[in-house]
Amino acid sequence: PDDSSLNGSDVLDWKTFAANMAMMNGVERLVCWSGTHSRDIASPNLMNGEEQTFNSLFVTLHALLEQVRGFPVQLILEPYVAHVLHDAASCVRLSQQFPAGEVKMVLDAPNLIPALDFGAKDTRAVKLVSEIAPAVGLIHLKDLGKQAGGQRIPLAPGQDTVAYGAYLRAISQYMPEVPVVIENAITVEDMRAARLFVEDVLKEYHL
């Protein structure tokens, strides 16, 4: 947020990128982090929660939208517990600053569950769906683990850490038309297994 543009990229780079991707691949969404004052994406920084930082993000997004105006692209920000957009309230608040819908958020419940709340992650995941629903433009599906030292481990869906039946039911209820991307499946076998897991849950819960 401190940089002249989002994540330190020059706005001209974003404009060229958006134009090329729209022409070459029909890309309609550009997805990026909301930003952080920390040196890495996982470490917290108190400055991320300051009003000035939030306002800086808004100004940066507004300038970026001016640069890509006319291209059929939507900006999607991915929140994270240690970033500027760190919970459902901050995501909805920012989205409301762009009422035309040109800026939306990623629903990625594991990203927004603090390590201290892992014990209640299933309840938190379902609640997050309803809280952030008006702001969502893309859904990332993954699972969440924790190392012995408390560090978060992103996993492919189906690792038995998030109750996917209740989670997908909530998604189906609040945002049935939003595109879905399965994350953290590295190999072809992982991708196939994650997709089959999600499909099986959908069938089991008649979704």
Coordinates of C-alpha atoms in Angstrom, one line a residue:
P1 CA 0.0 0.0 0.0
D2 CA 3.0 2.3 0.5
D3 CA 4.1 2.0 -3.1
S4 CA 3.0 4.2 -5.9
S5 CA 0.8 1.4 -7.2
L6 CA -0.7 -1.9 -6.1
N7 CA 2.0 -4.4 -5.0
G8 CA 4.7 -2.1 -6.3
S9 CA 3.8 -2.6 -9.9
D10 CA 3.8 0.4 -12.2
V11 CA 0.2 1.3 -13.4
L12 CA 1.4 1.3 -17.0
D13 CA 2.5 -2.4 -16.5
W14 CA -1.0 -3.2 -15.3
K15 CA -2.6 -1.4 -18.3
T16 CA -0.4 -3.3 -20.8
F17 CA -1.0 -6.5 -19.0
A18 CA -4.8 -6.1 -19.0
A19 CA -4.8 -5.2 -22.7
N20 CA -2.7 -8.1 -23.7
M21 CA -4.5 -10.7 -21.6
A22 CA -7.9 -9.4 -22.8
M23 CA -6.9 -9.7 -26.4
M24 CA -4.9 -12.9 -26.2
N25 CA -6.9 -15.0 -23.8
G26 CA -10.2 -13.3 -23.1
V27 CA -9.3 -12.8 -19.5
E28 CA -12.0 -11.0 -17.6
R29 CA -10.5 -10.9 -14.0
L30 CA -7.2 -9.7 -12.6
V31 CA -6.6 -11.2 -9.2
C32 CA -4.0 -9.9 -6.7
W33 CA -3.4 -9.5 -2.9
S34 CA -4.8 -6.5 -1.2
G35 CA -1.2 -5.7 0.0
T36 CA 0.8 -5.6 3.2
H37 CA 3.4 -3.5 4.9
S38 CA 5.3 -6.7 5.9
R39 CA 8.3 -8.0 3.9
D40 CA 6.5 -11.3 3.3
I41 CA 2.9 -12.2 2.7
A42 CA 2.3 -14.2 5.9
S43 CA 3.7 -11.9 8.6
P44 CA 1.3 -9.5 10.4
N45 CA 2.0 -5.7 10.5
L46 CA 0.0 -3.3 12.7
M47 CA 0.1 -0.7 9.9
N48 CA -2.1 -2.9 7.7
G49 CA -5.0 -2.1 10.0
E50 CA -4.6 1.7 10.0
E51 CA -7.2 3.9 8.3
Q52 CA -4.5 5.6 6.3
T53 CA -3.5 2.2 4.8
F54 CA -7.0 1.4 3.8
N55 CA -7.4 4.8 2.2
S56 CA -4.2 4.3 0.3
L57 CA -5.4 1.0 -1.1
F58 CA -8.6 2.7 -2.3
V59 CA -6.6 5.5 -4.0
T60 CA -4.3 3.0 -5.7
L61 CA -7.3 0.9 -7.0
H62 CA -9.0 4.0 -8.2
A63 CA -5.9 5.1 -10.2
L64 CA -5.5 1.5 -11.5
L65 CA -9.1 1.4 -12.7
E66 CA -8.5 4.7 -14.6
Q67 CA -5.6 3.1 -16.4
V68 CA -7.5 0.0 -17.5
R69 CA -10.8 1.7 -18.2
G70 CA -12.3 0.5 -21.4
F71 CA -10.9 -3.0 -21.1
P72 CA -13.4 -5.8 -20.1
V73 CA -11.6 -6.7 -16.9
Q74 CA -12.6 -6.8 -13.2
L75 CA -10.2 -6.4 -10.3
I76 CA -10.4 -9.1 -7.7
L77 CA -8.6 -8.7 -4.4
E78 CA -7.6 -11.8 -2.4
P79 CA -7.8 -11.1 1.4
Y80 CA -5.6 -12.6 4.0
V81 CA -5.6 -12.4 7.8
A82 CA -2.3 -10.5 7.9
H83 CA -3.1 -8.1 5.0
V84 CA -4.9 -4.8 4.6
L85 CA -8.1 -6.7 3.8
H86 CA -8.1 -9.2 6.6
D87 CA -11.7 -10.0 7.4
A88 CA -15.2 -9.9 5.9
A89 CA -15.9 -6.4 7.1
S90 CA -12.9 -4.9 5.5
C91 CA -13.6 -6.7 2.2
V92 CA -17.3 -5.6 2.1
R93 CA -16.3 -2.0 3.1
L94 CA -13.8 -1.7 0.2
S95 CA -16.1 -3.3 -2.3
Q96 CA -18.8 -0.8 -1.4
Q97 CA -16.5 2.0 -2.5
F98 CA -16.9 0.7 -6.0
P99 CA -20.7 0.3 -6.4
A100 CA -20.4 -0.5 -10.1
G101 CA -18.8 -3.8 -9.2
E102 CA -15.5 -3.1 -10.9
V103 CA -13.6 -4.3 -7.7
K104 CA -14.6 -7.5 -6.0
M105 CA -13.1 -10.0 -3.5
V106 CA -12.0 -13.6 -3.5
L107 CA -13.9 -15.8 -1.1
D108 CA -11.2 -17.9 0.5
A109 CA -12.4 -18.7 4.0
P110 CA -9.1 -20.5 5.1
N111 CA -7.3 -17.2 4.3
L112 CA -9.4 -15.4 6.8
I113 CA -9.4 -17.8 9.7
P114 CA -6.7 -16.8 12.3
A115 CA -4.6 -19.6 13.7
L116 CA -6.1 -19.1 17.1
D117 CA -9.5 -19.9 15.6
F118 CA -8.6 -23.2 14.0
G119 CA -10.6 -25.1 16.5
A120 CA -13.8 -23.3 15.2
K121 CA -12.8 -23.2 11.6
D122 CA -15.8 -25.0 10.3
T123 CA -18.2 -22.5 11.9
R124 CA -16.1 -19.6 10.9
A125 CA -15.9 -20.7 7.3
V126 CA -19.7 -21.0 6.9
K127 CA -20.2 -17.6 8.7
L128 CA -17.6 -15.9 6.4
V129 CA -19.6 -17.0 3.3
S130 CA -22.7 -15.1 4.4
E131 CA -20.7 -12.1 5.7
I132 CA -18.6 -11.5 2.6
A133 CA -21.1 -12.7 0.0
P134 CA -22.1 -9.2 -1.4
A135 CA -18.4 -8.5 -2.2
V136 CA -17.4 -11.8 -3.9
G137 CA -16.4 -12.1 -7.5
L138 CA -14.4 -15.3 -7.4
I139 CA -14.1 -18.3 -5.1
H140 CA -10.9 -20.2 -4.2
L141 CA -11.4 -23.7 -2.7
K142 CA -8.7 -25.1 -0.5
D143 CA -8.1 -26.8 2.8
L144 CA -6.2 -25.6 5.8
G145 CA -3.7 -27.3 8.1
K146 CA -1.4 -26.2 10.9
Q147 CA 2.2 -27.2 11.7
A148 CA 3.3 -28.0 15.2
G149 CA 4.6 -24.5 15.6
G150 CA 1.2 -23.0 14.6
Q151 CA 2.1 -22.0 11.1
R152 CA -0.6 -22.2 8.5
I153 CA -0.4 -24.9 5.8
P154 CA -2.6 -24.4 2.6
L155 CA -3.8 -27.7 1.3
A156 CA -5.9 -28.9 -1.6
P157 CA -9.5 -29.6 -0.9
G158 CA -10.2 -33.0 0.7
Q159 CA -7.6 -33.0 3.4
D160 CA -10.4 -33.3 6.1
T161 CA -9.7 -30.0 7.8
V162 CA -12.6 -28.0 6.6
A163 CA -16.2 -29.4 6.6
Y164 CA -16.8 -29.0 2.9
G165 CA -20.4 -30.1 3.0
A166 CA -21.6 -27.2 5.1
Y167 CA -19.1 -24.9 3.3
L168 CA -20.3 -25.7 -0.2
R169 CA -23.9 -25.6 0.9
A170 CA -23.4 -22.0 2.1
I171 CA -21.6 -21.1 -1.1
S172 CA -24.4 -22.6 -3.1
Q173 CA -26.9 -20.6 -1.1
Y174 CA -25.3 -17.2 -1.1
M175 CA -23.3 -17.1 -4.4
P176 CA -24.3 -19.9 -6.8
E177 CA -23.2 -18.1 -9.9
V178 CA -19.7 -17.0 -8.8
P179 CA -16.8 -18.8 -10.6
V180 CA -14.8 -21.3 -8.6
V181 CA -11.1 -22.2 -8.7
I182 CA -9.5 -25.1 -6.9
E183 CA -6.2 -24.2 -5.2
N184 CA -3.1 -25.9 -3.9
A185 CA -3.4 -29.0 -6.1
I186 CA 0.1 -29.2 -7.5
T187 CA 0.3 -32.4 -9.6
V188 CA -2.1 -33.7 -12.2
E189 CA -3.1 -36.5 -9.7
D190 CA -3.7 -33.8 -7.0
M191 CA -5.9 -31.8 -9.3
R192 CA -7.9 -34.8 -10.3
A193 CA -8.3 -35.9 -6.7
A194 CA -9.4 -32.4 -5.5
R195 CA -11.9 -32.1 -8.3
L196 CA -13.4 -35.5 -7.6
F197 CA -13.6 -34.7 -3.9
V198 CA -15.5 -31.5 -4.6
E199 CA -17.8 -33.2 -7.1
D200 CA -18.5 -36.0 -4.6
V201 CA -19.4 -33.5 -1.9
L202 CA -21.7 -31.7 -4.2
K203 CA -23.5 -34.9 -5.1
E204 CA -23.7 -36.1 -1.5
Y205 CA -25.3 -32.8 -0.4
H206 CA -27.5 -32.5 -3.5
L207 CA -26.0 -29.2 -4.5

